[in-house]
Amino acid sequence: MFGKLEEIEEKYVELEQELAQPDIFNDQERYKKVSKAHSDLGEVVEVFRKYKVLSQELDDNREMMNDSDPDIREMAKAEIDEIEEQLPELEDELKVLLLPKDPMDEKNIILEIRAGTGGDEAALFAADLYRMYTRYAEINHWKVEEMSANHTGSGGYKEVIASISGDKVYSKLKYESGTHRVQRVPATESQGRIHTSAVTVAIMAEAEEVDVDLRPEDLRVDVFRSSGPGGQSVNTTDSAIRVTHIPSGLVVICQDEKSQHKNKAKALKVLRSRLLQMEQDKAKAEEEAARRSQVGTGDRSERIRTYNYPQGRVSDHRINLTLHKLPQIMEGELQELTEALINHFQSEALKRQGD
C-alpha cells in the first residue's frame, strides 16, 4: 500500500509543477484536465503526508525514551501513546481513499419516486419522500428541477421525476434506490389503525451525451396534447412528448413544460439516464453472479428502509441501523443515514479487497 502511496505523491508533485508553468493557461482544456487530476489526488496525498509526519515523530519520541531526563521521557511516552492511537486511524482512512473510485460519484442524478402498494396513502408518502430529498438538497446547496409529475387528487404523487445537480450528488444518494416502507395511521383512517404502504425510489446517475449514444433511428418521438393540472395554455397545445427507445422498449413521457422542445430535452435526459442505469445494472448482475454480496444490493425492488411514525423511528434494513429521529429525517436531515451507508459499503469493499 505504501509503495502505491509514494507513487501517488510523486504524481501529485509532477502535476503541481505542471500547474506552475505559465504557458498551461494558454491551453484551457489541458489546464482543466491537469487541475482536476491534481485535485483528485489532493485528499489522499494530504492524509499520507500527515501519516508520514506522525511516523517520523513516533521514531523521534522513541529515541527520546533513552534520554537521561525523566521529564523528557515522560513527555515522549505521552506523545507516543497519542501517535500510536492516531496512526491506525489514518491507515484505515488511506485504505478507503485507495479504493477504486465509482466513476459515477461526481455526477448529478435523476430521482424517480413512484407510489407502490397502499393507494392514496402510498401517493402521499411519495410526496413526503420527495419533500425529504428536496430539503436534503437544499441543506447541501444542490439544485432541484422537477421534470415530470403525476399528481393525485389527495395531494400525493403517483410518480415524480426530478434532476438534482451539485457537488457529488450521486455519491451521497446512490444507496437510496429501493423500496421505502411507511407504517402510520392515514389521515382518512377513522379507526386509528396503522397501515403499511410502499414507495419505490430510483437514483440514476445523470447521463451525458458522451455516456450514452442515442441514435435518431432508435427513437420514436410522439407529440400529443398535455393532460392533467397545468397552466392556462398547457392543455391547449400539442406540447407533450413521448419518446420510445425502440431497442430497449423504454418509454419516457414529459408534459410539464409548455414548450415542445423543452419537454423533448427533458425526456431525452431521463432516457439517457435510464439507459445508463440499465448498463450499470447489467454489469452489476454479472459481478453478483460471480460473487454474491452478503448485504442488500440497493436494487429498487428490494425493501431497504422502514419509516415507523407511531414509534418515531427510521430503520435501514441493509445495515441494521435504527434512528429515533423520524421528524428530523423527514425534514431532510439525512446525513447520519447517508454517512452510515457510505461507511458500511466502503467497509464491505475493503473486506472484498482483502479476500
Short mmCIF file of C-alpha atoms in Angstrom, two decimals:
data_model
loop_
_atom_site.label_atom_id
_atom_site.label_comp_id
_atom_site.label_asym_id
_atom_site.label_seq_id
_atom_site.Cartn_x
_atom_site.Cartn_y
_atom_site.Cartn_z
CA MET A 1 0.00 0.00 0.00
CA PHE A 2 2.74 2.47 0.93
CA GLY A 3 4.58 1.89 -2.36
CA LYS A 4 1.43 2.91 -4.20
CA LEU A 5 1.03 5.95 -1.96
CA GLU A 6 4.61 7.07 -2.76
CA GLU A 7 3.78 6.81 -6.48
CA ILE A 8 0.61 8.87 -5.98
CA GLU A 9 2.56 11.55 -4.14
CA GLU A 10 5.18 11.67 -6.91
CA LYS A 11 2.41 12.07 -9.50
CA TYR A 12 0.81 14.81 -7.38
CA VAL A 13 4.10 16.73 -7.26
CA GLU A 14 4.52 16.38 -11.05
CA LEU A 15 1.02 17.76 -11.61
CA GLU A 16 1.74 20.61 -9.17
CA GLN A 17 4.86 21.53 -11.17
CA GLU A 18 2.89 21.38 -14.41
CA LEU A 19 0.24 23.72 -12.98
CA ALA A 20 3.01 26.16 -12.02
CA GLN A 21 4.05 26.55 -15.69
CA PRO A 22 2.77 29.90 -17.05
CA ASP A 23 2.01 28.53 -20.53
CA ILE A 24 -0.53 25.98 -19.25
CA PHE A 25 -3.21 28.70 -19.14
CA ASN A 26 -2.92 29.03 -22.93
CA ASP A 27 -4.50 25.59 -23.25
CA GLN A 28 -7.65 25.69 -21.13
CA GLU A 29 -8.59 22.09 -21.94
CA ARG A 30 -5.21 20.88 -20.70
CA TYR A 31 -5.40 23.14 -17.66
CA LYS A 32 -8.80 21.75 -16.64
CA LYS A 33 -7.58 18.16 -17.08
CA VAL A 34 -4.38 18.67 -15.04
CA SER A 35 -6.19 20.72 -12.41
CA LYS A 36 -8.82 18.01 -11.92
CA ALA A 37 -6.19 15.24 -11.73
CA HIS A 38 -4.28 17.28 -9.13
CA SER A 39 -7.46 17.91 -7.13
CA ASP A 40 -8.46 14.22 -7.25
CA LEU A 41 -5.15 13.19 -5.67
CA GLY A 42 -5.11 16.01 -3.12
CA GLU A 43 -7.03 14.30 -0.31
CA VAL A 44 -5.05 11.06 -0.31
CA VAL A 45 -1.72 12.94 -0.52
CA GLU A 46 -2.70 15.21 2.38
CA VAL A 47 -3.56 12.20 4.60
CA PHE A 48 -0.41 10.31 3.51
CA ARG A 49 1.81 13.29 4.34
CA LYS A 50 0.17 13.59 7.74
CA TYR A 51 0.81 9.86 8.27
CA LYS A 52 4.50 10.27 7.35
CA VAL A 53 4.96 13.25 9.68
CA LEU A 54 3.40 11.34 12.58
CA SER A 55 5.51 8.26 11.80
CA GLN A 56 8.67 10.38 11.96
CA GLU A 57 7.51 11.97 15.22
CA LEU A 58 6.93 8.47 16.61
CA ASP A 59 10.51 7.46 15.76
CA ASP A 60 11.87 10.68 17.28
CA ASN A 61 9.92 10.16 20.51
CA ARG A 62 11.07 6.57 20.77
CA GLU A 63 14.66 7.81 20.63
CA MET A 64 13.84 10.34 23.35
CA MET A 65 12.82 7.46 25.62
CA ASN A 66 16.56 6.80 26.06
CA ASP A 67 17.13 10.30 27.42
CA SER A 68 18.50 10.56 30.97
CA ASP A 69 15.98 13.28 31.88
CA PRO A 70 12.81 11.61 33.33
CA ASP A 71 10.64 14.62 32.34
CA ILE A 72 11.65 14.25 28.69
CA ARG A 73 10.97 10.50 28.84
CA GLU A 74 7.53 11.15 30.34
CA MET A 75 6.70 13.71 27.66
CA ALA A 76 7.92 11.34 24.93
CA LYS A 77 5.81 8.49 26.36
CA ALA A 78 2.66 10.67 26.32
CA GLU A 79 3.28 11.65 22.68
CA ILE A 80 3.99 8.01 21.70
CA ASP A 81 0.67 6.92 23.16
CA GLU A 82 -1.17 9.68 21.28
CA ILE A 83 0.54 8.96 17.95
CA GLU A 84 0.03 5.19 18.24
CA GLU A 85 -3.68 5.90 18.60
CA GLN A 86 -3.78 8.17 15.54
CA LEU A 87 -1.70 6.12 13.08
CA PRO A 88 -4.10 3.14 12.71
CA GLU A 89 -6.98 5.56 12.09
CA LEU A 90 -5.00 7.31 9.35
CA GLU A 91 -4.03 3.94 7.87
CA ASP A 92 -7.70 2.92 7.69
CA GLU A 93 -8.52 6.27 6.07
CA LEU A 94 -5.79 5.70 3.48
CA LYS A 95 -7.14 2.23 2.67
CA VAL A 96 -10.57 3.74 1.98
CA LEU A 97 -9.07 6.52 -0.14
CA LEU A 98 -7.23 3.93 -2.23
CA LEU A 99 -10.41 2.02 -3.06
CA PRO A 100 -11.33 2.22 -6.77
CA LYS A 101 -13.47 5.29 -7.32
CA ASP A 102 -17.01 4.88 -8.63
CA PRO A 103 -16.86 6.84 -11.92
CA MET A 104 -20.46 7.94 -11.34
CA ASP A 105 -19.81 9.55 -7.92
CA GLU A 106 -19.18 13.02 -9.36
CA LYS A 107 -22.37 13.02 -11.42
CA ASN A 108 -25.71 14.71 -10.91
CA ILE A 109 -28.74 12.44 -10.59
CA ILE A 110 -32.21 11.73 -11.88
CA LEU A 111 -34.51 10.95 -8.93
CA GLU A 112 -37.63 8.87 -9.63
CA ILE A 113 -40.23 8.25 -6.89
CA ARG A 114 -43.25 6.03 -7.53
CA ALA A 115 -46.16 5.12 -5.28
CA GLY A 116 -46.38 1.38 -4.74
CA THR A 117 -48.81 -0.65 -2.65
CA GLY A 118 -51.10 1.39 -0.44
CA GLY A 119 -53.24 3.52 -2.77
CA ASP A 120 -53.64 7.16 -1.75
CA GLU A 121 -51.50 6.66 1.35
CA ALA A 122 -48.58 5.47 -0.81
CA ALA A 123 -49.02 8.51 -3.08
CA LEU A 124 -48.99 10.82 -0.06
CA PHE A 125 -45.83 9.18 1.24
CA ALA A 126 -44.25 9.56 -2.21
CA ALA A 127 -44.85 13.31 -1.79
CA ASP A 128 -43.31 13.18 1.71
CA LEU A 129 -40.19 11.44 0.38
CA TYR A 130 -39.89 13.93 -2.48
CA ARG A 131 -40.01 16.77 0.03
CA MET A 132 -37.43 14.97 2.20
CA TYR A 133 -34.96 14.70 -0.69
CA THR A 134 -35.69 18.29 -1.76
CA ARG A 135 -34.92 19.52 1.77
CA TYR A 136 -31.72 17.42 1.85
CA ALA A 137 -30.72 19.01 -1.46
CA GLU A 138 -31.30 22.49 -0.01
CA ILE A 139 -29.13 21.64 3.02
CA ASN A 140 -26.34 20.58 0.61
CA HIS A 141 -26.85 23.64 -1.63
CA TRP A 142 -27.87 21.45 -4.58
CA LYS A 143 -30.31 22.47 -7.30
CA VAL A 144 -33.56 20.52 -7.78
CA GLU A 145 -35.51 20.70 -11.05
CA GLU A 146 -38.82 18.86 -11.28
CA MET A 147 -39.01 17.17 -14.67
CA SER A 148 -42.26 15.25 -14.59
CA ALA A 149 -45.04 14.75 -12.04
CA ASN A 150 -48.21 12.67 -11.98
CA HIS A 151 -50.34 14.13 -9.17
CA THR A 152 -53.24 12.54 -7.32
CA GLY A 153 -56.35 14.33 -6.10
CA SER A 154 -55.26 13.83 -2.48
CA GLY A 155 -52.10 15.91 -2.95
CA GLY A 156 -49.73 12.99 -3.45
CA TYR A 157 -47.78 11.68 -6.41
CA LYS A 158 -48.29 8.53 -8.44
CA GLU A 159 -44.86 9.36 -9.84
CA VAL A 160 -42.45 12.28 -9.70
CA ILE A 161 -39.16 12.67 -11.56
CA ALA A 162 -36.58 15.36 -10.79
CA SER A 163 -32.97 16.15 -11.56
CA ILE A 164 -30.67 17.09 -8.68
CA SER A 165 -27.40 18.79 -9.52
CA GLY A 166 -24.49 19.87 -7.34
CA ASP A 167 -21.30 18.61 -5.74
CA LYS A 168 -21.03 14.77 -5.72
CA VAL A 169 -24.80 14.23 -5.57
CA TYR A 170 -24.69 10.62 -6.78
CA SER A 171 -22.01 9.65 -4.24
CA LYS A 172 -24.31 10.68 -1.38
CA LEU A 173 -27.65 9.42 -2.67
CA LYS A 174 -26.77 6.29 -4.65
CA TYR A 175 -27.78 3.97 -1.81
CA GLU A 176 -31.32 5.38 -1.66
CA SER A 177 -32.57 3.17 -4.52
CA GLY A 178 -35.07 0.58 -3.37
CA THR A 179 -38.45 0.15 -1.70
CA HIS A 180 -39.21 2.52 1.18
CA ARG A 181 -41.95 1.28 3.50
CA VAL A 182 -44.08 3.51 5.74
CA GLN A 183 -46.12 2.46 8.76
CA ARG A 184 -48.57 5.08 10.02
CA VAL A 185 -52.24 5.94 10.56
CA PRO A 186 -53.56 7.52 7.34
CA ALA A 187 -55.45 10.80 7.68
CA THR A 188 -58.50 9.08 6.17
CA GLU A 189 -58.48 6.23 8.74
CA SER A 190 -61.24 6.82 11.29
CA GLN A 191 -60.41 3.74 13.41
CA GLY A 192 -56.82 4.80 14.05
CA ARG A 193 -55.38 1.63 12.51
CA ILE A 194 -51.79 1.60 11.30
CA HIS A 195 -51.42 0.96 7.59
CA THR A 196 -48.29 -0.19 5.75
CA SER A 197 -47.60 1.33 2.33
CA ALA A 198 -44.62 1.25 -0.01
CA VAL A 199 -42.89 3.65 -2.37
CA THR A 200 -40.05 2.87 -4.78
CA VAL A 201 -37.12 5.24 -5.20
CA ALA A 202 -34.65 5.09 -8.09
CA ILE A 203 -31.43 7.09 -8.10
CA MET A 204 -29.80 7.22 -11.52
CA ALA A 205 -26.58 8.98 -12.46
CA GLU A 206 -27.44 11.70 -14.96
CA ALA A 207 -26.05 10.55 -18.28
CA GLU A 208 -24.34 12.96 -20.61
CA GLU A 209 -24.34 12.61 -24.39
CA VAL A 210 -20.85 11.08 -24.26
CA ASP A 211 -22.09 8.39 -21.82
CA VAL A 212 -24.96 7.13 -23.95
CA ASP A 213 -25.18 7.35 -27.73
CA LEU A 214 -28.81 7.90 -28.73
CA ARG A 215 -29.14 7.23 -32.45
CA PRO A 216 -32.08 9.02 -34.12
CA GLU A 217 -33.12 5.81 -35.90
CA ASP A 218 -33.54 4.12 -32.48
CA LEU A 219 -36.05 6.72 -31.28
CA ARG A 220 -39.75 7.19 -31.92
CA VAL A 221 -40.99 10.62 -30.84
CA ASP A 222 -44.73 11.21 -30.49
CA VAL A 223 -46.33 14.57 -29.81
CA PHE A 224 -49.69 14.88 -28.06
CA ARG A 225 -51.80 17.26 -26.00
CA SER A 226 -50.95 17.54 -22.31
CA SER A 227 -53.46 16.32 -19.75
CA GLY A 228 -53.95 16.97 -16.05
CA PRO A 229 -53.16 20.08 -13.99
CA GLY A 230 -51.18 22.82 -15.63
CA GLY A 231 -51.02 26.47 -16.63
CA GLN A 232 -53.65 28.21 -18.73
CA SER A 233 -52.15 27.07 -22.04
CA VAL A 234 -50.62 23.74 -21.06
CA ASN A 235 -53.65 21.76 -22.23
CA THR A 236 -54.34 23.74 -25.44
CA THR A 237 -51.21 22.92 -27.45
CA ASP A 238 -49.58 19.70 -28.63
CA SER A 239 -46.53 20.16 -26.42
CA ALA A 240 -46.36 16.83 -24.56
CA ILE A 241 -43.66 14.42 -25.75
CA ARG A 242 -43.45 10.64 -25.66
CA VAL A 243 -40.03 9.22 -26.55
CA THR A 244 -39.74 5.47 -27.16
CA HIS A 245 -36.31 3.85 -27.32
CA ILE A 246 -37.05 1.07 -29.82
CA PRO A 247 -34.17 -1.36 -28.98
CA SER A 248 -34.91 -1.42 -25.22
CA GLY A 249 -38.63 -0.61 -25.25
CA LEU A 250 -38.10 2.18 -22.69
CA VAL A 251 -40.73 4.94 -22.85
CA VAL A 252 -40.40 8.43 -21.33
CA ILE A 253 -43.24 10.95 -21.27
CA CYS A 254 -42.72 14.62 -20.43
CA GLN A 255 -45.53 17.18 -20.46
CA ASP A 256 -44.71 19.66 -17.70
CA GLU A 257 -43.40 22.41 -19.98
CA LYS A 258 -45.43 24.48 -22.44
CA SER A 259 -42.58 24.16 -24.95
CA GLN A 260 -42.37 21.00 -27.05
CA HIS A 261 -38.59 21.43 -27.33
CA LYS A 262 -38.13 21.72 -23.56
CA ASN A 263 -40.24 18.62 -22.96
CA LYS A 264 -38.22 16.69 -25.53
CA ALA A 265 -34.92 17.78 -23.96
CA LYS A 266 -36.12 16.66 -20.52
CA ALA A 267 -37.41 13.35 -21.86
CA LEU A 268 -34.09 12.62 -23.59
CA LYS A 269 -32.19 13.44 -20.38
CA VAL A 270 -34.30 10.92 -18.43
CA LEU A 271 -33.99 8.32 -21.21
CA ARG A 272 -30.18 8.60 -21.29
CA SER A 273 -30.02 8.16 -17.53
CA ARG A 274 -32.30 5.10 -17.62
CA LEU A 275 -30.20 3.51 -20.35
CA LEU A 276 -27.01 4.20 -18.38
CA GLN A 277 -28.66 2.63 -15.32
CA MET A 278 -29.54 -0.45 -17.38
CA GLU A 279 -25.88 -0.81 -18.37
CA GLN A 280 -24.82 -0.46 -14.73
CA ASP A 281 -27.44 -2.99 -13.58
CA LYS A 282 -26.25 -5.48 -16.22
CA ALA A 283 -22.61 -5.11 -15.15
CA LYS A 284 -23.62 -5.41 -11.50
CA ALA A 285 -25.67 -8.55 -12.16
CA GLU A 286 -22.67 -10.18 -13.83
CA GLU A 287 -20.47 -9.24 -10.87
CA GLU A 288 -23.04 -10.53 -8.37
CA ALA A 289 -23.33 -13.82 -10.24
CA ALA A 290 -19.63 -14.39 -9.59
CA ARG A 291 -19.69 -13.10 -6.01
CA ARG A 292 -22.91 -12.95 -4.06
CA SER A 293 -22.96 -9.97 -1.72
CA GLN A 294 -23.92 -10.67 1.89
CA VAL A 295 -25.81 -7.38 2.12
CA GLY A 296 -28.51 -5.77 0.04
CA THR A 297 -27.67 -4.70 -3.47
CA GLY A 298 -29.64 -1.44 -3.40
CA ASP A 299 -31.87 -2.79 -6.16
CA ARG A 300 -35.05 -0.71 -6.41
CA SER A 301 -37.24 -3.82 -5.89
CA GLU A 302 -35.65 -4.56 -2.52
CA ARG A 303 -37.16 -3.22 0.72
CA ILE A 304 -34.38 -1.11 2.14
CA ARG A 305 -35.97 1.10 4.80
CA THR A 306 -39.00 1.42 7.08
CA TYR A 307 -40.39 4.71 8.40
CA ASN A 308 -42.45 3.95 11.52
CA TYR A 309 -44.47 7.03 12.53
CA PRO A 310 -46.04 5.77 15.80
CA GLN A 311 -42.58 4.97 17.19
CA GLY A 312 -40.84 7.91 15.51
CA ARG A 313 -38.12 5.68 14.07
CA VAL A 314 -36.42 5.01 10.76
CA SER A 315 -34.76 1.61 10.20
CA ASP A 316 -32.38 0.80 7.36
CA HIS A 317 -32.54 -2.97 6.93
CA ARG A 318 -29.30 -3.34 4.96
CA ILE A 319 -27.09 -2.15 7.79
CA ASN A 320 -29.36 -2.84 10.79
CA LEU A 321 -29.41 0.84 11.71
CA THR A 322 -32.38 2.34 13.57
CA LEU A 323 -32.59 6.06 14.32
CA HIS A 324 -35.31 7.52 16.52
CA LYS A 325 -35.23 10.75 14.54
CA LEU A 326 -38.09 10.37 12.08
CA PRO A 327 -39.29 14.04 12.19
CA GLN A 328 -35.75 15.33 11.57
CA ILE A 329 -35.11 12.82 8.77
CA MET A 330 -38.36 13.73 7.01
CA GLU A 331 -37.14 17.36 7.17
CA GLY A 332 -34.13 16.34 5.08
CA GLU A 333 -31.59 15.63 7.82
CA LEU A 334 -30.29 12.52 6.08
CA GLN A 335 -26.57 12.95 6.75
CA GLU A 336 -26.34 10.40 9.56
CA LEU A 337 -28.07 7.81 7.37
CA THR A 338 -26.10 8.52 4.20
CA GLU A 339 -22.74 8.54 6.02
CA ALA A 340 -23.55 5.24 7.76
CA LEU A 341 -24.40 3.66 4.39
CA ILE A 342 -21.26 5.02 2.71
CA ASN A 343 -19.07 3.76 5.58
CA HIS A 344 -20.74 0.35 5.50
CA PHE A 345 -20.32 -0.21 1.78
CA GLN A 346 -16.73 1.06 1.92
CA SER A 347 -16.03 -1.48 4.69
CA GLU A 348 -17.56 -4.24 2.54
CA ALA A 349 -15.35 -3.17 -0.37
CA LEU A 350 -12.27 -3.28 1.88
CA LYS A 351 -13.18 -6.82 3.00
CA ARG A 352 -13.52 -7.96 -0.62
CA GLN A 353 -10.20 -6.32 -1.45
CA GLY A 354 -8.60 -8.30 1.36
CA ASP A 355 -10.06 -11.64 0.21
#
